């Protein structure tokens, strides 16, 4: 089997080196993730190091940013000015950093909010839908959706069924808001919130947030690996001889 340093590779060599099937390598070329391969007189594809590096970059990016964004970034490396491709990669890092920040705030909030004592509750301490929505920075329709899902259920007052949130229900809404921001799914919260209201199963919440943390770390590591491969692809394309031009010319 040829290595990364091999000047000429077959489809099967790229497939083995990148961990794909032969058909997947052809699909990646068709999608523009790999630059067009040179063809021999007999019609066989001939690949170079730039193709293998591109496949490896895509593989890592698919883990870190998802396959759609991964294709977009690698295609940009081949087709656009370098600055445009790097801007797309920077945007992925920025989104991941924002997600990491949201997760950190969710961890802090859950620990603080779930242990808040709810005492001396008075009618004047309750909040309406619009008040609570403004306090949380969400739309009133979001609170109504949480109510329908049984996540943060307010009291109904008056014959018109006006929603009013007691301090305990405001706390529920704050927990839901933080967990949703951290990526917690509605169906998981639907199971969790009834026990969480009683102060139980905090270990489940902590475990779920830890899993989310591990996912972010894995995606961040994948982006680091992808950046190294993308840098190699850019260097090959910019080389005076060889690289992308040499790999694709006929």
PDB file of C-alpha atoms in Angstrom:
ATOM      1  CA  UNK A   1       0.000   0.000   0.000  1.00  0.00           C
ATOM      2  CA  UNK A   2       1.239   3.472  -0.848  1.00  0.00           C
ATOM      3  CA  UNK A   3       1.694   6.111   1.870  1.00  0.00           C
ATOM      4  CA  UNK A   4       0.969   9.824   2.230  1.00  0.00           C
ATOM      5  CA  UNK A   5       4.320  10.519   0.597  1.00  0.00           C
ATOM      6  CA  UNK A   6       3.511   8.506  -2.539  1.00  0.00           C
ATOM      7  CA  UNK A   7       3.340  10.751  -5.626  1.00  0.00           C
ATOM      8  CA  UNK A   8       0.794   8.529  -7.388  1.00  0.00           C
ATOM      9  CA  UNK A   9      -2.119   6.632  -5.840  1.00  0.00           C
ATOM     10  CA  UNK A  10      -4.972   4.490  -7.059  1.00  0.00           C
ATOM     11  CA  UNK A  11      -8.545   4.828  -5.889  1.00  0.00           C
ATOM     12  CA  UNK A  12      -8.075   1.902  -3.530  1.00  0.00           C
ATOM     13  CA  UNK A  13      -4.986   3.542  -2.006  1.00  0.00           C
ATOM     14  CA  UNK A  14      -6.933   6.684  -1.126  1.00  0.00           C
ATOM     15  CA  UNK A  15      -9.806   4.569   0.189  1.00  0.00           C
ATOM     16  CA  UNK A  16      -7.545   2.583   2.492  1.00  0.00           C
ATOM     17  CA  UNK A  17      -5.619   5.612   3.666  1.00  0.00           C
ATOM     18  CA  UNK A  18      -8.753   7.609   4.493  1.00  0.00           C
ATOM     19  CA  UNK A  19     -10.865   4.745   5.837  1.00  0.00           C
ATOM     20  CA  UNK A  20     -13.466   4.885   3.062  1.00  0.00           C
ATOM     21  CA  UNK A  21     -14.731   2.469   0.453  1.00  0.00           C
ATOM     22  CA  UNK A  22     -13.681   2.861  -3.179  1.00  0.00           C
ATOM     23  CA  UNK A  23     -17.186   4.046  -4.043  1.00  0.00           C
ATOM     24  CA  UNK A  24     -17.119   6.634  -1.269  1.00  0.00           C
ATOM     25  CA  UNK A  25     -13.869   8.037  -2.665  1.00  0.00           C
ATOM     26  CA  UNK A  26     -15.501   8.354  -6.074  1.00  0.00           C
ATOM     27  CA  UNK A  27     -18.513  10.039  -4.472  1.00  0.00           C
ATOM     28  CA  UNK A  28     -16.258  12.520  -2.675  1.00  0.00           C
ATOM     29  CA  UNK A  29     -14.604  13.397  -5.966  1.00  0.00           C
ATOM     30  CA  UNK A  30     -18.027  13.804  -7.588  1.00  0.00           C
ATOM     31  CA  UNK A  31     -19.080  16.124  -4.729  1.00  0.00           C
ATOM     32  CA  UNK A  32     -15.981  18.289  -5.125  1.00  0.00           C
ATOM     33  CA  UNK A  33     -14.467  17.236  -1.805  1.00  0.00           C
ATOM     34  CA  UNK A  34     -11.580  15.752  -3.779  1.00  0.00           C
ATOM     35  CA  UNK A  35     -10.240  17.677  -6.764  1.00  0.00           C
ATOM     36  CA  UNK A  36     -10.718  15.947 -10.141  1.00  0.00           C
ATOM     37  CA  UNK A  37      -8.364  13.022 -10.555  1.00  0.00           C
ATOM     38  CA  UNK A  38      -6.093  12.650 -13.548  1.00  0.00           C
ATOM     39  CA  UNK A  39      -7.056   9.834 -15.895  1.00  0.00           C
ATOM     40  CA  UNK A  40      -4.723   7.370 -17.563  1.00  0.00           C
ATOM     41  CA  UNK A  41      -5.044   6.476 -21.226  1.00  0.00           C
ATOM     42  CA  UNK A  42      -7.064   3.461 -20.130  1.00  0.00           C
ATOM     43  CA  UNK A  43      -9.434   5.679 -18.113  1.00  0.00           C
ATOM     44  CA  UNK A  44      -8.201   4.771 -14.626  1.00  0.00           C
ATOM     45  CA  UNK A  45      -8.137   7.477 -11.974  1.00  0.00           C
ATOM     46  CA  UNK A  46      -4.761   8.630 -10.689  1.00  0.00           C
ATOM     47  CA  UNK A  47      -4.677  10.416  -7.348  1.00  0.00           C
ATOM     48  CA  UNK A  48      -2.008  12.272  -5.426  1.00  0.00           C
ATOM     49  CA  UNK A  49      -1.266  13.307  -1.867  1.00  0.00           C
ATOM     50  CA  UNK A  50      -3.639  16.261  -2.129  1.00  0.00           C
ATOM     51  CA  UNK A  51      -6.541  13.856  -2.656  1.00  0.00           C
ATOM     52  CA  UNK A  52      -5.725  11.751   0.384  1.00  0.00           C
ATOM     53  CA  UNK A  53      -5.211  14.838   2.543  1.00  0.00           C
ATOM     54  CA  UNK A  54      -8.550  16.227   1.333  1.00  0.00           C
ATOM     55  CA  UNK A  55     -10.331  12.978   2.188  1.00  0.00           C
ATOM     56  CA  UNK A  56      -8.795  12.917   5.653  1.00  0.00           C
ATOM     57  CA  UNK A  57      -9.700  16.577   6.201  1.00  0.00           C
ATOM     58  CA  UNK A  58     -13.295  15.870   5.219  1.00  0.00           C
ATOM     59  CA  UNK A  59     -13.466  12.848   7.507  1.00  0.00           C
ATOM     60  CA  UNK A  60     -12.341  14.882  10.518  1.00  0.00           C
ATOM     61  CA  UNK A  61     -14.516  17.867   9.616  1.00  0.00           C
ATOM     62  CA  UNK A  62     -17.573  15.636   9.312  1.00  0.00           C
ATOM     63  CA  UNK A  63     -17.097  14.701  12.975  1.00  0.00           C
ATOM     64  CA  UNK A  64     -16.418  18.253  14.107  1.00  0.00           C
ATOM     65  CA  UNK A  65     -18.925  20.183  12.000  1.00  0.00           C
ATOM     66  CA  UNK A  66     -21.226  17.686  10.298  1.00  0.00           C
ATOM     67  CA  UNK A  67     -20.996  16.335   6.728  1.00  0.00           C
ATOM     68  CA  UNK A  68     -22.770  19.244   5.024  1.00  0.00           C
ATOM     69  CA  UNK A  69     -20.493  21.897   6.491  1.00  0.00           C
ATOM     70  CA  UNK A  70     -17.474  19.627   5.975  1.00  0.00           C
ATOM     71  CA  UNK A  71     -18.151  19.392   2.241  1.00  0.00           C
ATOM     72  CA  UNK A  72     -18.631  23.122   2.048  1.00  0.00           C
ATOM     73  CA  UNK A  73     -15.312  23.869   3.721  1.00  0.00           C
ATOM     74  CA  UNK A  74     -13.193  21.382   1.764  1.00  0.00           C
ATOM     75  CA  UNK A  75     -14.752  22.467  -1.533  1.00  0.00           C
ATOM     76  CA  UNK A  76     -13.946  26.065  -0.614  1.00  0.00           C
ATOM     77  CA  UNK A  77     -10.308  25.119  -0.054  1.00  0.00           C
ATOM     78  CA  UNK A  78     -10.178  23.795  -3.627  1.00  0.00           C
ATOM     79  CA  UNK A  79     -12.303  26.436  -5.331  1.00  0.00           C
ATOM     80  CA  UNK A  80     -12.149  29.721  -3.379  1.00  0.00           C
ATOM     81  CA  UNK A  81      -9.498  32.111  -2.071  1.00  0.00           C
ATOM     82  CA  UNK A  82      -7.849  30.748   1.063  1.00  0.00           C
ATOM     83  CA  UNK A  83      -9.327  33.544   3.193  1.00  0.00           C
ATOM     84  CA  UNK A  84     -12.870  32.418   2.362  1.00  0.00           C
ATOM     85  CA  UNK A  85     -12.173  28.806   3.313  1.00  0.00           C
ATOM     86  CA  UNK A  86     -10.520  29.845   6.571  1.00  0.00           C
ATOM     87  CA  UNK A  87     -13.487  32.082   7.394  1.00  0.00           C
ATOM     88  CA  UNK A  88     -15.808  29.077   7.096  1.00  0.00           C
ATOM     89  CA  UNK A  89     -13.562  27.086   9.424  1.00  0.00           C
ATOM     90  CA  UNK A  90     -13.419  29.979  11.886  1.00  0.00           C
ATOM     91  CA  UNK A  91     -17.213  30.099  11.951  1.00  0.00           C
ATOM     92  CA  UNK A  92     -17.348  26.429  12.954  1.00  0.00           C
ATOM     93  CA  UNK A  93     -14.895  27.056  15.791  1.00  0.00           C
ATOM     94  CA  UNK A  94     -16.945  30.066  16.908  1.00  0.00           C
ATOM     95  CA  UNK A  95     -20.153  28.024  17.044  1.00  0.00           C
ATOM     96  CA  UNK A  96     -18.416  25.325  19.037  1.00  0.00           C
ATOM     97  CA  UNK A  97     -17.016  27.900  21.437  1.00  0.00           C
ATOM     98  CA  UNK A  98     -20.499  29.357  21.888  1.00  0.00           C
ATOM     99  CA  UNK A  99     -21.882  25.887  22.575  1.00  0.00           C
ATOM    100  CA  UNK A 100     -19.151  25.269  25.138  1.00  0.00           C
ATOM    101  CA  UNK A 101     -20.035  28.548  26.860  1.00  0.00           C
ATOM    102  CA  UNK A 102     -23.730  27.658  26.944  1.00  0.00           C
ATOM    103  CA  UNK A 103     -22.876  24.293  28.451  1.00  0.00           C
ATOM    104  CA  UNK A 104     -20.761  25.882  31.159  1.00  0.00           C
ATOM    105  CA  UNK A 105     -23.559  28.271  32.055  1.00  0.00           C
ATOM    106  CA  UNK A 106     -26.038  25.382  32.113  1.00  0.00           C
ATOM    107  CA  UNK A 107     -23.855  23.450  34.549  1.00  0.00           C
ATOM    108  CA  UNK A 108     -23.620  26.438  36.879  1.00  0.00           C
ATOM    109  CA  UNK A 109     -27.296  27.266  36.587  1.00  0.00           C
ATOM    110  CA  UNK A 110     -28.562  23.760  37.236  1.00  0.00           C
ATOM    111  CA  UNK A 111     -26.437  23.455  40.371  1.00  0.00           C
ATOM    112  CA  UNK A 112     -27.616  26.828  41.647  1.00  0.00           C
ATOM    113  CA  UNK A 113     -31.235  26.822  40.544  1.00  0.00           C
ATOM    114  CA  UNK A 114     -32.098  23.280  41.582  1.00  0.00           C
ATOM    115  CA  UNK A 115     -31.117  23.934  45.202  1.00  0.00           C
ATOM    116  CA  UNK A 116     -32.861  27.282  45.582  1.00  0.00           C
ATOM    117  CA  UNK A 117     -35.250  27.251  48.557  1.00  0.00           C
ATOM    118  CA  UNK A 118     -38.789  28.195  47.636  1.00  0.00           C
ATOM    119  CA  UNK A 119     -40.298  29.625  50.790  1.00  0.00           C
ATOM    120  CA  UNK A 120     -42.847  32.245  51.756  1.00  0.00           C
ATOM    121  CA  UNK A 121     -44.468  32.125  48.342  1.00  0.00           C
ATOM    122  CA  UNK A 122     -46.865  34.987  47.807  1.00  0.00           C
ATOM    123  CA  UNK A 123     -49.251  35.744  44.972  1.00  0.00           C
ATOM    124  CA  UNK A 124     -47.319  38.943  44.233  1.00  0.00           C
ATOM    125  CA  UNK A 125     -44.181  36.878  43.506  1.00  0.00           C
ATOM    126  CA  UNK A 126     -45.752  35.154  40.508  1.00  0.00           C
ATOM    127  CA  UNK A 127     -45.020  36.154  36.915  1.00  0.00           C
ATOM    128  CA  UNK A 128     -47.097  36.216  33.768  1.00  0.00           C
ATOM    129  CA  UNK A 129     -46.066  34.683  30.460  1.00  0.00           C
ATOM    130  CA  UNK A 130     -44.774  37.929  28.974  1.00  0.00           C
ATOM    131  CA  UNK A 131     -42.859  38.844  32.135  1.00  0.00           C
ATOM    132  CA  UNK A 132     -41.131  35.482  32.387  1.00  0.00           C
ATOM    133  CA  UNK A 133     -40.415  35.345  28.650  1.00  0.00           C
ATOM    134  CA  UNK A 134     -38.709  38.731  28.867  1.00  0.00           C
ATOM    135  CA  UNK A 135     -36.733  37.672  31.931  1.00  0.00           C
ATOM    136  CA  UNK A 136     -35.465  34.511  30.206  1.00  0.00           C
ATOM    137  CA  UNK A 137     -34.969  36.094  26.800  1.00  0.00           C
ATOM    138  CA  UNK A 138     -37.343  33.691  25.025  1.00  0.00           C
ATOM    139  CA  UNK A 139     -40.592  34.113  23.138  1.00  0.00           C
ATOM    140  CA  UNK A 140     -43.933  33.701  24.949  1.00  0.00           C
ATOM    141  CA  UNK A 141     -44.702  30.915  22.467  1.00  0.00           C
ATOM    142  CA  UNK A 142     -41.672  29.030  23.803  1.00  0.00           C
ATOM    143  CA  UNK A 143     -43.116  29.083  27.324  1.00  0.00           C
ATOM    144  CA  UNK A 144     -46.454  27.883  25.998  1.00  0.00           C
ATOM    145  CA  UNK A 145     -44.675  25.020  24.238  1.00  0.00           C
ATOM    146  CA  UNK A 146     -42.889  24.050  27.464  1.00  0.00           C
ATOM    147  CA  UNK A 147     -46.243  24.148  29.219  1.00  0.00           C
ATOM    148  CA  UNK A 148     -47.799  21.853  26.601  1.00  0.00           C
ATOM    149  CA  UNK A 149     -44.864  19.448  26.973  1.00  0.00           C
ATOM    150  CA  UNK A 150     -45.187  19.404  30.770  1.00  0.00           C
ATOM    151  CA  UNK A 151     -41.745  20.941  31.307  1.00  0.00           C
ATOM    152  CA  UNK A 152     -42.629  24.198  33.067  1.00  0.00           C
ATOM    153  CA  UNK A 153     -46.324  24.210  33.902  1.00  0.00           C
ATOM    154  CA  UNK A 154     -47.842  27.396  35.320  1.00  0.00           C
ATOM    155  CA  UNK A 155     -50.998  27.863  37.325  1.00  0.00           C
ATOM    156  CA  UNK A 156     -54.191  28.976  35.615  1.00  0.00           C
ATOM    157  CA  UNK A 157     -55.915  31.895  37.274  1.00  0.00           C
ATOM    158  CA  UNK A 158     -59.298  33.466  36.608  1.00  0.00           C
ATOM    159  CA  UNK A 159     -62.002  32.076  34.381  1.00  0.00           C
ATOM    160  CA  UNK A 160     -59.949  33.088  31.310  1.00  0.00           C
ATOM    161  CA  UNK A 161     -57.200  30.605  32.175  1.00  0.00           C
ATOM    162  CA  UNK A 162     -54.452  33.209  32.382  1.00  0.00           C
ATOM    163  CA  UNK A 163     -51.048  31.616  33.040  1.00  0.00           C
ATOM    164  CA  UNK A 164     -49.169  32.708  36.182  1.00  0.00           C
ATOM    165  CA  UNK A 165     -45.830  31.236  37.223  1.00  0.00           C
ATOM    166  CA  UNK A 166     -45.139  30.821  40.926  1.00  0.00           C
ATOM    167  CA  UNK A 167     -41.495  31.119  42.125  1.00  0.00           C
ATOM    168  CA  UNK A 168     -41.163  27.312  41.988  1.00  0.00           C
ATOM    169  CA  UNK A 169     -42.510  27.276  38.428  1.00  0.00           C
ATOM    170  CA  UNK A 170     -40.186  30.129  37.455  1.00  0.00           C
ATOM    171  CA  UNK A 171     -37.325  27.986  38.735  1.00  0.00           C
ATOM    172  CA  UNK A 172     -38.550  25.094  36.557  1.00  0.00           C
ATOM    173  CA  UNK A 173     -38.582  27.383  33.521  1.00  0.00           C
ATOM    174  CA  UNK A 174     -35.062  28.586  34.278  1.00  0.00           C
ATOM    175  CA  UNK A 175     -33.793  25.007  34.502  1.00  0.00           C
ATOM    176  CA  UNK A 176     -35.510  24.072  31.247  1.00  0.00           C
ATOM    177  CA  UNK A 177     -34.086  27.160  29.546  1.00  0.00           C
ATOM    178  CA  UNK A 178     -30.532  26.373  30.608  1.00  0.00           C
ATOM    179  CA  UNK A 179     -30.758  22.703  29.681  1.00  0.00           C
ATOM    180  CA  UNK A 180     -32.312  23.444  26.300  1.00  0.00           C
ATOM    181  CA  UNK A 181     -29.526  25.966  25.629  1.00  0.00           C
ATOM    182  CA  UNK A 182     -27.020  23.215  26.407  1.00  0.00           C
ATOM    183  CA  UNK A 183     -28.616  20.897  23.852  1.00  0.00           C
ATOM    184  CA  UNK A 184     -30.867  18.829  26.110  1.00  0.00           C
ATOM    185  CA  UNK A 185     -33.738  17.371  24.068  1.00  0.00           C
ATOM    186  CA  UNK A 186     -37.391  17.993  24.899  1.00  0.00           C
ATOM    187  CA  UNK A 187     -38.240  14.289  25.166  1.00  0.00           C
ATOM    188  CA  UNK A 188     -35.456  13.789  27.725  1.00  0.00           C
ATOM    189  CA  UNK A 189     -36.616  16.805  29.716  1.00  0.00           C
ATOM    190  CA  UNK A 190     -40.178  15.534  29.662  1.00  0.00           C
ATOM    191  CA  UNK A 191     -39.042  12.467  31.580  1.00  0.00           C
ATOM    192  CA  UNK A 192     -36.638  14.315  33.828  1.00  0.00           C
ATOM    193  CA  UNK A 193     -38.520  17.403  35.008  1.00  0.00           C
ATOM    194  CA  UNK A 194     -41.168  15.731  37.223  1.00  0.00           C
ATOM    195  CA  UNK A 195     -38.441  14.267  39.435  1.00  0.00           C
ATOM    196  CA  UNK A 196     -36.212  17.330  39.197  1.00  0.00           C
ATOM    197  CA  UNK A 197     -38.996  19.461  40.642  1.00  0.00           C
ATOM    198  CA  UNK A 198     -38.737  17.371  43.792  1.00  0.00           C
ATOM    199  CA  UNK A 199     -34.976  17.764  43.942  1.00  0.00           C
ATOM    200  CA  UNK A 200     -34.282  14.230  42.729  1.00  0.00           C
ATOM    201  CA  UNK A 201     -32.228  12.811  39.843  1.00  0.00           C
ATOM    202  CA  UNK A 202     -29.739  15.662  39.686  1.00  0.00           C
ATOM    203  CA  UNK A 203     -27.179  12.971  38.959  1.00  0.00           C
ATOM    204  CA  UNK A 204     -28.974  12.293  35.674  1.00  0.00           C
ATOM    205  CA  UNK A 205     -28.715  15.945  34.712  1.00  0.00           C
ATOM    206  CA  UNK A 206     -25.041  16.070  35.616  1.00  0.00           C
ATOM    207  CA  UNK A 207     -24.386  12.889  33.628  1.00  0.00           C
ATOM    208  CA  UNK A 208     -26.194  14.278  30.583  1.00  0.00           C
ATOM    209  CA  UNK A 209     -24.231  17.518  30.736  1.00  0.00           C
ATOM    210  CA  UNK A 210     -20.999  15.537  31.108  1.00  0.00           C
ATOM    211  CA  UNK A 211     -21.894  13.577  27.966  1.00  0.00           C
ATOM    212  CA  UNK A 212     -22.480  16.844  26.158  1.00  0.00           C
ATOM    213  CA  UNK A 213     -19.101  18.078  27.379  1.00  0.00           C
ATOM    214  CA  UNK A 214     -17.400  14.935  26.056  1.00  0.00           C
ATOM    215  CA  UNK A 215     -19.100  15.417  22.697  1.00  0.00           C
ATOM    216  CA  UNK A 216     -17.802  18.977  22.435  1.00  0.00           C
ATOM    217  CA  UNK A 217     -14.271  17.847  23.309  1.00  0.00           C
ATOM    218  CA  UNK A 218     -14.410  15.128  20.635  1.00  0.00           C
ATOM    219  CA  UNK A 219     -15.640  17.563  17.998  1.00  0.00           C
ATOM    220  CA  UNK A 220     -13.018  20.117  18.988  1.00  0.00           C
ATOM    221  CA  UNK A 221     -10.284  17.493  18.673  1.00  0.00           C
ATOM    222  CA  UNK A 222     -11.646  16.504  15.262  1.00  0.00           C
ATOM    223  CA  UNK A 223     -11.485  20.122  14.110  1.00  0.00           C
ATOM    224  CA  UNK A 224      -7.872  20.266  15.265  1.00  0.00           C
ATOM    225  CA  UNK A 225      -7.060  17.198  13.174  1.00  0.00           C
ATOM    226  CA  UNK A 226      -8.968  18.647  10.211  1.00  0.00           C
ATOM    227  CA  UNK A 227      -7.063  21.915  10.418  1.00  0.00           C
ATOM    228  CA  UNK A 228      -3.750  20.077  10.082  1.00  0.00           C
ATOM    229  CA  UNK A 229      -4.981  18.251   6.993  1.00  0.00           C
ATOM    230  CA  UNK A 230      -6.477  21.402   5.461  1.00  0.00           C
ATOM    231  CA  UNK A 231      -3.186  23.215   6.005  1.00  0.00           C
ATOM    232  CA  UNK A 232      -1.427  20.440   4.098  1.00  0.00           C
ATOM    233  CA  UNK A 233      -3.960  20.670   1.259  1.00  0.00           C
ATOM    234  CA  UNK A 234      -3.479  24.443   1.024  1.00  0.00           C
ATOM    235  CA  UNK A 235       0.312  24.074   1.022  1.00  0.00           C
ATOM    236  CA  UNK A 236       0.142  21.465  -1.734  1.00  0.00           C
ATOM    237  CA  UNK A 237      -2.125  23.673  -3.815  1.00  0.00           C
ATOM    238  CA  UNK A 238       0.175  26.669  -3.374  1.00  0.00           C
ATOM    239  CA  UNK A 239       3.359  24.733  -4.203  1.00  0.00           C
ATOM    240  CA  UNK A 240       5.084  25.960  -7.401  1.00  0.00           C
ATOM    241  CA  UNK A 241       5.221  22.384  -8.709  1.00  0.00           C
ATOM    242  CA  UNK A 242       3.162  19.327  -7.799  1.00  0.00           C
ATOM    243  CA  UNK A 243       0.202  19.712  -5.514  1.00  0.00           C
ATOM    244  CA  UNK A 244      -3.271  20.278  -6.853  1.00  0.00           C
ATOM    245  CA  UNK A 245      -2.211  21.413 -10.277  1.00  0.00           C
ATOM    246  CA  UNK A 246       0.071  18.439 -10.852  1.00  0.00           C
ATOM    247  CA  UNK A 247      -2.456  15.989  -9.443  1.00  0.00           C
ATOM    248  CA  UNK A 248      -5.233  17.110 -11.749  1.00  0.00           C
ATOM    249  CA  UNK A 249      -3.577  18.072 -15.030  1.00  0.00           C
ATOM    250  CA  UNK A 250      -3.886  15.681 -17.913  1.00  0.00           C
TER     251      UNK A 250
END
